[in-house]
Short mmCIF file of C-alpha atoms in Angstrom, two decimals:
data_model
loop_
_atom_site.label_atom_id
_atom_site.label_comp_id
_atom_site.label_asym_id
_atom_site.label_seq_id
_atom_site.Cartn_x
_atom_site.Cartn_y
_atom_site.Cartn_z
CA UNK A 1 35.70 144.97 10.11
CA UNK A 2 33.71 144.30 13.86
CA UNK A 3 34.37 140.39 12.82
CA UNK A 4 37.41 141.08 12.43
CA UNK A 5 38.22 142.88 15.11
CA UNK A 6 36.59 140.52 17.46
CA UNK A 7 38.23 137.66 15.96
CA UNK A 8 41.98 139.33 17.23
CA UNK A 9 41.21 140.04 20.03
CA UNK A 10 39.81 135.89 21.02
CA UNK A 11 43.34 135.31 18.36
CA UNK A 12 44.65 136.59 20.95
CA UNK A 13 43.45 136.14 24.16
CA UNK A 14 43.92 131.94 22.85
CA UNK A 15 47.71 132.20 21.49
CA UNK A 16 48.92 135.54 23.65
CA UNK A 17 50.14 133.90 26.69
CA UNK A 18 51.34 137.30 28.21
CA UNK A 19 47.89 138.48 29.26
CA UNK A 20 46.79 135.00 30.78
CA UNK A 21 46.99 135.22 34.41
CA UNK A 22 48.61 131.71 35.36
CA UNK A 23 47.12 130.33 39.54
CA UNK A 24 49.48 128.44 40.00
CA UNK A 25 52.89 130.10 39.99
CA UNK A 26 51.85 132.51 42.36
CA UNK A 27 53.58 132.58 45.63
CA UNK A 28 52.30 132.30 48.98
CA UNK A 29 54.72 134.45 50.69
CA UNK A 30 53.29 137.59 48.61
CA UNK A 31 51.31 138.68 51.97
CA UNK A 32 48.22 138.83 50.58
CA UNK A 33 46.87 135.75 51.86
CA UNK A 34 44.00 135.26 56.09
CA UNK A 35 46.56 133.68 57.43
CA UNK A 36 49.42 136.97 56.89
CA UNK A 37 46.81 139.06 57.72
CA UNK A 38 46.04 137.70 61.02
CA UNK A 39 49.74 136.67 61.93
CA UNK A 40 50.06 140.55 61.28
CA UNK A 41 46.76 141.59 64.12
CA UNK A 42 48.08 139.07 66.72
CA UNK A 43 51.52 140.64 65.85
CA UNK A 44 50.30 144.02 66.52
CA UNK A 45 47.98 143.83 68.83
CA UNK A 46 50.26 142.04 71.17
CA UNK A 47 53.26 145.42 70.51
CA UNK A 48 49.74 147.42 71.94
CA UNK A 49 49.30 144.99 75.11
CA UNK A 50 53.46 144.91 76.27
CA UNK A 51 52.95 148.61 75.04
CA UNK A 52 49.65 149.16 77.11
CA UNK A 53 51.88 147.42 79.91
CA UNK A 54 54.68 149.63 79.25
CA UNK A 55 52.86 152.84 79.50
CA UNK A 56 51.01 151.39 83.11
CA UNK A 57 54.31 150.88 84.57
CA UNK A 58 55.60 154.30 83.54
CA UNK A 59 52.67 155.99 84.87
CA UNK A 60 53.36 154.13 88.46
CA UNK A 61 56.70 155.22 88.02
CA UNK A 62 55.46 158.48 87.79
CA UNK A 63 53.02 158.50 90.19
CA UNK A 64 55.37 157.69 92.97
CA UNK A 65 58.48 159.68 91.63
CA UNK A 66 55.55 162.41 91.92
CA UNK A 67 54.35 161.79 95.73
CA UNK A 68 58.59 161.19 96.68
CA UNK A 69 58.98 164.66 95.23
CA UNK A 70 55.42 166.28 96.48
CA UNK A 71 55.90 165.60 100.09
CA UNK A 72 60.00 166.46 99.18
CA UNK A 73 58.62 169.56 98.30
CA UNK A 74 56.65 170.14 100.86
CA UNK A 75 59.03 169.31 103.43
CA UNK A 76 61.28 171.80 101.98
CA UNK A 77 58.30 174.44 102.29
CA UNK A 78 57.93 173.72 105.34
CA UNK A 79 60.81 173.72 106.97
CA UNK A 80 61.79 176.98 104.74
CA UNK A 81 58.95 178.63 106.88
CA UNK A 82 60.20 177.66 110.13
CA UNK A 83 63.07 179.24 109.02
CA UNK A 84 61.35 182.39 108.31
CA UNK A 85 59.15 182.58 111.31
CA UNK A 86 62.48 182.09 114.12
CA UNK A 87 64.52 184.16 111.71
CA UNK A 88 62.07 186.62 111.54
CA UNK A 89 60.61 186.32 115.52
CA UNK A 90 64.79 186.89 116.55
CA UNK A 91 65.94 189.68 114.51
CA UNK A 92 62.42 191.00 116.31
CA UNK A 93 63.81 190.44 119.40
CA UNK A 94 67.84 191.21 119.03
CA UNK A 95 66.04 195.38 117.51
CA UNK A 96 64.08 195.10 120.89
CA UNK A 97 66.62 194.81 123.53
CA UNK A 98 68.83 196.33 121.09
CA UNK A 99 66.88 199.17 120.09
CA UNK A 100 68.04 202.45 122.50
CA UNK A 101 65.56 204.60 121.11
CA UNK A 102 62.62 202.15 123.20
CA UNK A 103 63.61 203.41 126.23
CA UNK A 104 64.81 206.42 125.62
CA UNK A 105 61.80 208.03 126.31
CA UNK A 106 62.04 206.68 130.53
CA UNK A 107 65.61 208.61 130.90
CA UNK A 108 64.96 211.29 129.28
CA UNK A 109 65.02 213.95 132.26
CA UNK A 110 67.43 216.68 133.25
CA UNK A 111 68.73 217.14 135.79
CA UNK A 112 66.73 219.69 138.08
CA UNK A 113 64.55 217.86 137.87
CA UNK A 114 65.77 214.69 139.37
CA UNK A 115 66.72 217.34 142.04
CA UNK A 116 62.89 218.69 142.27
CA UNK A 117 61.45 214.82 142.58
CA UNK A 118 63.50 214.50 144.83
CA UNK A 119 62.46 216.84 147.64
CA UNK A 120 58.95 216.19 146.80
CA UNK A 121 59.49 212.42 147.47
CA UNK A 122 59.88 213.58 151.31
CA UNK A 123 56.55 216.31 150.70
CA UNK A 124 53.71 214.13 151.85
CA UNK A 125 50.36 215.80 149.60
CA UNK A 126 47.60 217.07 151.00
CA UNK A 127 45.09 217.42 147.83
CA UNK A 128 44.11 213.63 147.84
CA UNK A 129 41.03 214.45 145.92
CA UNK A 130 42.63 214.27 142.52
CA UNK A 131 45.47 212.08 141.73
CA UNK A 132 48.30 212.86 142.32
CA UNK A 133 51.38 213.43 139.53
CA UNK A 134 53.95 210.21 138.69
CA UNK A 135 56.76 211.23 136.80
CA UNK A 136 56.63 208.33 134.45
CA UNK A 137 60.53 208.54 134.20
CA UNK A 138 63.29 205.73 135.99
CA UNK A 139 66.39 207.28 135.45
CA UNK A 140 66.01 209.16 139.03
CA UNK A 141 64.60 205.98 141.06
CA UNK A 142 67.66 203.82 139.17
CA UNK A 143 70.19 205.87 140.38
CA UNK A 144 68.86 205.50 143.97
CA UNK A 145 68.65 202.17 143.62
CA UNK A 146 72.63 201.53 142.61
CA UNK A 147 73.07 204.40 145.55
CA UNK A 148 71.22 202.36 147.75
CA UNK A 149 73.22 199.18 146.33
CA UNK A 150 76.46 201.91 147.37
CA UNK A 151 75.57 202.45 150.96
CA UNK A 152 74.51 198.69 151.84
CA UNK A 153 77.62 197.41 150.90
CA UNK A 154 79.24 200.40 152.56
CA UNK A 155 77.72 198.62 155.70
CA UNK A 156 78.18 194.48 154.73
CA UNK A 157 82.27 195.32 155.00
CA UNK A 158 81.53 197.24 158.58
CA UNK A 159 79.81 195.29 160.51
CA UNK A 160 82.09 192.05 158.61
CA UNK A 161 79.11 190.00 157.77
CA UNK A 162 80.06 186.43 156.09
CA UNK A 163 78.48 185.49 153.15
CA UNK A 164 79.14 181.91 152.19
CA UNK A 165 78.04 181.75 148.96
CA UNK A 166 78.06 184.26 147.05
CA UNK A 167 79.64 187.79 147.09
CA UNK A 168 78.69 191.39 149.08
CA UNK A 169 78.22 193.03 145.94
CA UNK A 170 75.78 190.19 145.06
CA UNK A 171 73.67 190.28 148.02
CA UNK A 172 73.70 193.79 147.83
CA UNK A 173 72.63 194.15 144.50
CA UNK A 174 69.79 191.28 145.50
CA UNK A 175 68.54 192.86 147.94
CA UNK A 176 67.71 196.31 146.76
CA UNK A 177 66.56 195.37 142.92
CA UNK A 178 64.68 192.84 144.37
CA UNK A 179 62.60 194.61 146.97
CA UNK A 180 62.57 197.46 144.62
CA UNK A 181 60.82 195.05 141.08
CA UNK A 182 59.72 192.40 143.72
CA UNK A 183 57.29 195.55 145.48
CA UNK A 184 56.68 197.51 143.42
CA UNK A 185 54.82 194.60 140.94
CA UNK A 186 52.99 193.18 144.21
CA UNK A 187 51.67 196.49 145.01
CA UNK A 188 50.63 197.23 140.97
CA UNK A 189 48.84 193.66 141.33
CA UNK A 190 47.05 194.39 144.44
CA UNK A 191 46.51 198.27 142.45
CA UNK A 192 44.87 196.43 139.87
CA UNK A 193 42.09 194.88 142.14
CA UNK A 194 41.47 197.54 144.04
CA UNK A 195 40.81 199.53 140.96
CA UNK A 196 43.82 202.78 141.48
CA UNK A 197 45.02 204.36 139.00
CA UNK A 198 47.92 203.70 137.79
CA UNK A 199 50.52 201.86 136.06
CA UNK A 200 53.52 199.73 135.98
CA UNK A 201 56.18 202.57 135.48
CA UNK A 202 54.56 205.05 137.83
CA UNK A 203 54.43 202.82 140.46
CA UNK A 204 58.04 201.50 139.52
CA UNK A 205 59.22 205.16 139.96
CA UNK A 206 56.90 206.21 142.93
CA UNK A 207 58.51 203.38 145.07
CA UNK A 208 61.89 204.37 143.75
CA UNK A 209 61.71 207.43 144.40
CA UNK A 210 60.13 206.54 147.85
CA UNK A 211 64.18 204.57 148.79
CA UNK A 212 65.66 208.19 148.79
CA UNK A 213 65.04 208.36 152.88
CA UNK A 214 65.84 204.85 153.57
CA UNK A 215 69.88 205.94 151.75
CA UNK A 216 69.48 209.15 154.40
CA UNK A 217 68.37 207.03 157.35
CA UNK A 218 71.30 204.57 156.64
CA UNK A 219 73.70 206.18 155.70
CA UNK A 220 73.57 208.34 158.80
CA UNK A 221 73.54 205.42 160.74
CA UNK A 222 75.16 203.09 159.79
CA UNK A 223 78.65 205.66 160.40
CA UNK A 224 76.69 206.77 163.40
CA UNK A 225 75.46 203.78 165.98
CA UNK A 226 73.03 205.17 168.22
CA UNK A 227 69.36 202.55 168.07
CA UNK A 228 68.24 206.24 169.25
CA UNK A 229 69.43 208.42 166.91
CA UNK A 230 67.88 205.69 163.96
CA UNK A 231 64.45 205.42 165.28
CA UNK A 232 65.00 209.09 164.97
CA UNK A 233 65.19 208.89 161.11
CA UNK A 234 62.99 206.04 160.60
CA UNK A 235 59.91 208.12 161.86
CA UNK A 236 61.43 211.11 160.38
CA UNK A 237 62.68 210.65 157.63
CA UNK A 238 61.60 206.57 156.02
CA UNK A 239 57.51 207.71 157.40
CA UNK A 240 58.14 211.10 155.81
CA UNK A 241 58.37 209.02 152.23
CA UNK A 242 56.06 206.63 153.02
CA UNK A 243 53.81 209.04 153.03
CA UNK A 244 54.31 210.15 150.20
CA UNK A 245 53.50 206.60 148.31
CA UNK A 246 50.45 206.63 150.38
CA UNK A 247 48.93 209.72 149.42
CA UNK A 248 49.44 209.93 146.49
CA UNK A 249 47.65 206.54 145.59
CA UNK A 250 45.03 207.44 147.30
CA UNK A 251 44.67 210.04 145.68
CA UNK A 252 44.23 207.31 142.69
CA UNK A 253 41.98 204.64 144.48
CA UNK A 254 38.57 204.75 144.68
CA UNK A 255 36.95 203.23 148.35
CA UNK A 256 37.98 203.47 151.74
CA UNK A 257 38.30 199.70 152.31
CA UNK A 258 40.61 199.54 149.24
CA UNK A 259 42.47 202.60 149.99
CA UNK A 260 43.42 201.02 153.57
CA UNK A 261 44.08 197.57 151.71
CA UNK A 262 46.65 199.22 149.77
CA UNK A 263 48.43 201.98 151.64
CA UNK A 264 48.45 199.84 154.55
CA UNK A 265 50.56 197.10 152.78
CA UNK A 266 52.79 199.91 151.17
CA UNK A 267 53.45 201.80 153.69
CA UNK A 268 54.16 198.26 155.90
CA UNK A 269 56.25 196.71 153.74
CA UNK A 270 58.39 199.91 153.10
CA UNK A 271 58.99 200.29 157.26
CA UNK A 272 59.63 196.99 157.71
CA UNK A 273 62.41 196.75 154.49
CA UNK A 274 64.37 199.31 157.04
CA UNK A 275 64.20 197.71 159.79
CA UNK A 276 65.67 194.66 157.75
CA UNK A 277 68.44 196.79 156.82
CA UNK A 278 69.21 198.61 159.98
CA UNK A 279 69.42 195.22 161.86
CA UNK A 280 69.96 191.90 159.13
CA UNK A 281 73.54 194.88 158.66
CA UNK A 282 74.40 196.95 161.63
CA UNK A 283 77.57 196.46 163.71
CA UNK A 284 77.53 196.56 167.75
CA UNK A 285 79.03 199.52 168.64
CA UNK A 286 81.81 197.60 171.55
CA UNK A 287 83.85 200.84 171.87
CA UNK A 288 83.21 201.17 175.40
CA UNK A 289 84.72 197.15 176.41
CA UNK A 290 87.12 198.08 174.29
CA UNK A 291 88.85 201.16 176.49
CA UNK A 292 87.44 200.05 179.86
CA UNK A 293 90.30 196.45 179.00
CA UNK A 294 91.90 197.20 176.29
CA UNK A 295 91.44 195.39 172.89
CA UNK A 296 93.71 192.75 174.11
CA UNK A 297 92.80 191.66 177.56
CA UNK A 298 90.80 188.81 178.66
CA UNK A 299 87.56 189.26 180.64
CA UNK A 300 87.89 189.55 184.38
CA UNK A 301 87.94 185.37 186.17
CA UNK A 302 87.51 184.12 189.89
CA UNK A 303 90.27 182.44 190.34
CA UNK A 304 90.78 180.44 194.39
CA UNK A 305 94.43 182.16 195.78
CA UNK A 306 96.47 180.91 199.03
CA UNK A 307 95.95 182.58 201.50
CA UNK A 308 99.07 182.20 204.37
CA UNK A 309 98.75 180.71 207.57
CA UNK A 310 98.64 184.07 211.38
CA UNK A 311 99.97 183.22 214.41
CA UNK A 312 97.58 183.11 217.66
CA UNK A 313 100.34 186.12 218.91
CA UNK A 314 98.92 188.17 215.14
CA UNK A 315 96.19 188.56 215.79
CA UNK A 316 96.00 189.22 220.12
CA UNK A 317 98.06 192.10 219.64
CA UNK A 318 95.78 193.35 216.48
CA UNK A 319 92.59 193.46 218.65
CA UNK A 320 94.65 194.45 221.50
CA UNK A 321 94.97 198.06 219.59
CA UNK A 322 91.57 198.31 218.34
CA UNK A 323 90.47 198.44 221.57
CA UNK A 324 92.41 200.35 222.55
CA UNK A 325 91.42 202.93 219.88
CA UNK A 326 87.63 202.53 220.58
#
């Protein structure tokens, strides 16, 4: 049975053509050769290189676009931040100047208090051993400055003042407010150097109420044109208001030299300013000349006249009459 089996296997191997593999009939293009594998490997390598180059180009483009986008974003952020800061500062400035509550404490004062402080500005204090109280309000000083502007404008009109550049109102406002603000700032700076205990608002209030004497003096002397009357008011009324300010500054300053410098400077400026306002816009009185000569009469002039010739007979007769009379 075994031989038959093996014999049948041999017969099948030799006689059956279906089980024999013919190597000559195989197709070379089947893709199983080493040449085909090399070509595929080379092609895959080229594709990988192309993909790598494209990826590198995309990365470079992405980096360039990323830097450009980053710069644009940074610029927008800086511009936005600058806009926010400017808007915040503008809002703060507008709120500072538009909010009335900031200035309300400096103008919250009763008329009775203003009247009492006006009277006190003409009375020098006696106690200088301790600091005197100064009102920290600006309503009274501001009204006094405006009153001085009106009085000065009246003096300009009555004295026929001619302003070539500007107006009378502008000149009066500039003179009065310039003195109030400028001298207050200068005295405050000098007080800081002399170690005087006073603030800027207190200095404005003190000097503003000190102008009450100037208003009285100029109002009287602009309507009554007598220099002797002006000097009386200058020493009396103006001197009292100046002594009041000097006494207050003395009570708030330590040291004799500092007191002398500070108070002497303030007194000199305050009294000289009153002299300037009087003589710069004072009308010279010419009523006597108008009364004697008339408003339209020309001044007297010496004119040469012709004397007629007198005969000798007339002269002899006149001489004999005079001799008989004697």
